Amino acid sequence: MPQRGKNGKPEPSDAEVRAILVSAMAEVGADPALIYAFQRTGVYVCEENERRLSQSQLAAWNGAVDEYYKTSAGPRQ
C-alpha cells in the first residue's frame, strides 16, 4: 500500500521521484553525463550542494561522470 502524505494523497516512491527528476533534466537539456551520474549515484552535484556532500559521494559522482565518458562516444560538454 502506498504511503500517504499529510494531505492524504499517495506520495511517490523514491524510484518515481528519481524518474521525474531524470525526465526534467533531459527536458532542459542537461549534460547526459550528469544525468547518468545522478542515475548511478542518486546525487546531483552543483555549486550549491558540493560542500555539503561527503568525499565518498563526490568520488562516486566523479567516477560515474568519468564512466559515462569512457563508455560513450560523445565528447564532454
Tab-separated table of C-alpha atoms in Angstrom:
chain	number	residue	atom	x	y	z
A	1	MET	CA	0.000	0.000	0.000
A	2	PRO	CA	1.473	3.426	-0.940
A	3	GLN	CA	2.399	5.828	1.796
A	4	ARG	CA	0.117	8.791	2.198
A	5	GLY	CA	1.204	12.354	2.851
A	6	LYS	CA	-0.326	14.767	5.342
A	7	ASN	CA	-2.976	15.693	2.797
A	8	GLY	CA	-3.991	12.052	2.363
A	9	LYS	CA	-2.674	11.800	-1.185
A	10	PRO	CA	-0.279	8.977	-2.083
A	11	GLU	CA	3.370	10.025	-2.033
A	12	PRO	CA	5.626	8.954	-4.898
A	13	SER	CA	8.269	6.340	-4.215
A	14	ASP	CA	11.976	7.185	-4.371
A	15	ALA	CA	12.143	5.473	-7.760
A	16	GLU	CA	9.267	7.584	-9.056
A	17	VAL	CA	10.884	10.791	-7.796
A	18	ARG	CA	14.164	9.845	-9.488
A	19	ALA	CA	12.347	9.119	-12.756
A	20	ILE	CA	10.637	12.528	-12.584
A	21	LEU	CA	13.969	14.260	-11.949
A	22	VAL	CA	15.712	12.407	-14.788
A	23	SER	CA	12.898	13.341	-17.150
A	24	ALA	CA	13.098	17.000	-16.101
A	25	MET	CA	16.883	17.055	-16.551
A	26	ALA	CA	16.547	15.605	-20.051
A	27	GLU	CA	13.814	18.104	-20.946
A	28	VAL	CA	16.013	21.093	-20.063
A	29	GLY	CA	18.979	19.684	-21.985
A	30	ALA	CA	21.215	18.713	-19.079
A	31	ASP	CA	24.521	17.091	-19.977
A	32	PRO	CA	23.798	13.356	-20.422
A	33	ALA	CA	26.875	12.558	-18.301
A	34	LEU	CA	25.325	14.415	-15.367
A	35	ILE	CA	22.025	12.620	-15.821
A	36	TYR	CA	23.904	9.316	-15.904
A	37	ALA	CA	25.837	10.208	-12.751
A	38	PHE	CA	22.590	11.093	-10.979
A	39	GLN	CA	21.042	7.796	-12.010
A	40	ARG	CA	24.107	5.864	-10.794
A	41	THR	CA	24.592	7.687	-7.504
A	42	GLY	CA	21.285	9.289	-6.551
A	43	VAL	CA	23.222	12.514	-6.028
A	44	TYR	CA	23.364	15.635	-8.165
A	45	VAL	CA	26.441	17.769	-7.594
A	46	CYS	CA	26.218	21.507	-8.106
A	47	GLU	CA	27.787	24.637	-6.629
A	48	GLU	CA	25.046	24.928	-4.032
A	49	ASN	CA	25.473	21.454	-2.538
A	50	GLU	CA	29.033	20.395	-3.313
A	51	ARG	CA	30.389	21.485	0.079
A	52	ARG	CA	27.715	19.520	1.933
A	53	LEU	CA	28.421	16.205	0.247
A	54	SER	CA	30.800	13.644	1.669
A	55	GLN	CA	34.068	12.776	-0.034
A	56	SER	CA	32.665	9.349	-0.894
A	57	GLN	CA	29.577	10.906	-2.533
A	58	LEU	CA	31.776	13.245	-4.574
A	59	ALA	CA	34.082	10.386	-5.556
A	60	ALA	CA	31.114	8.252	-6.654
A	61	TRP	CA	29.693	11.169	-8.662
A	62	ASN	CA	33.022	11.909	-10.373
A	63	GLY	CA	33.554	8.225	-11.048
A	64	ALA	CA	30.124	7.955	-12.683
A	65	VAL	CA	30.793	11.005	-14.880
A	66	ASP	CA	34.148	9.515	-15.933
A	67	GLU	CA	32.479	6.145	-16.571
A	68	TYR	CA	29.924	7.810	-18.831
A	69	TYR	CA	32.618	9.413	-20.969
A	70	LYS	CA	34.687	6.231	-21.131
A	71	THR	CA	31.710	4.177	-22.329
A	72	SER	CA	30.024	6.687	-24.639
A	73	ALA	CA	31.183	8.019	-27.960
A	74	GLY	CA	30.096	11.557	-27.176
A	75	PRO	CA	32.510	14.357	-26.280
A	76	ARG	CA	32.500	16.088	-22.925
A	77	GLN	CA	30.153	19.057	-22.768
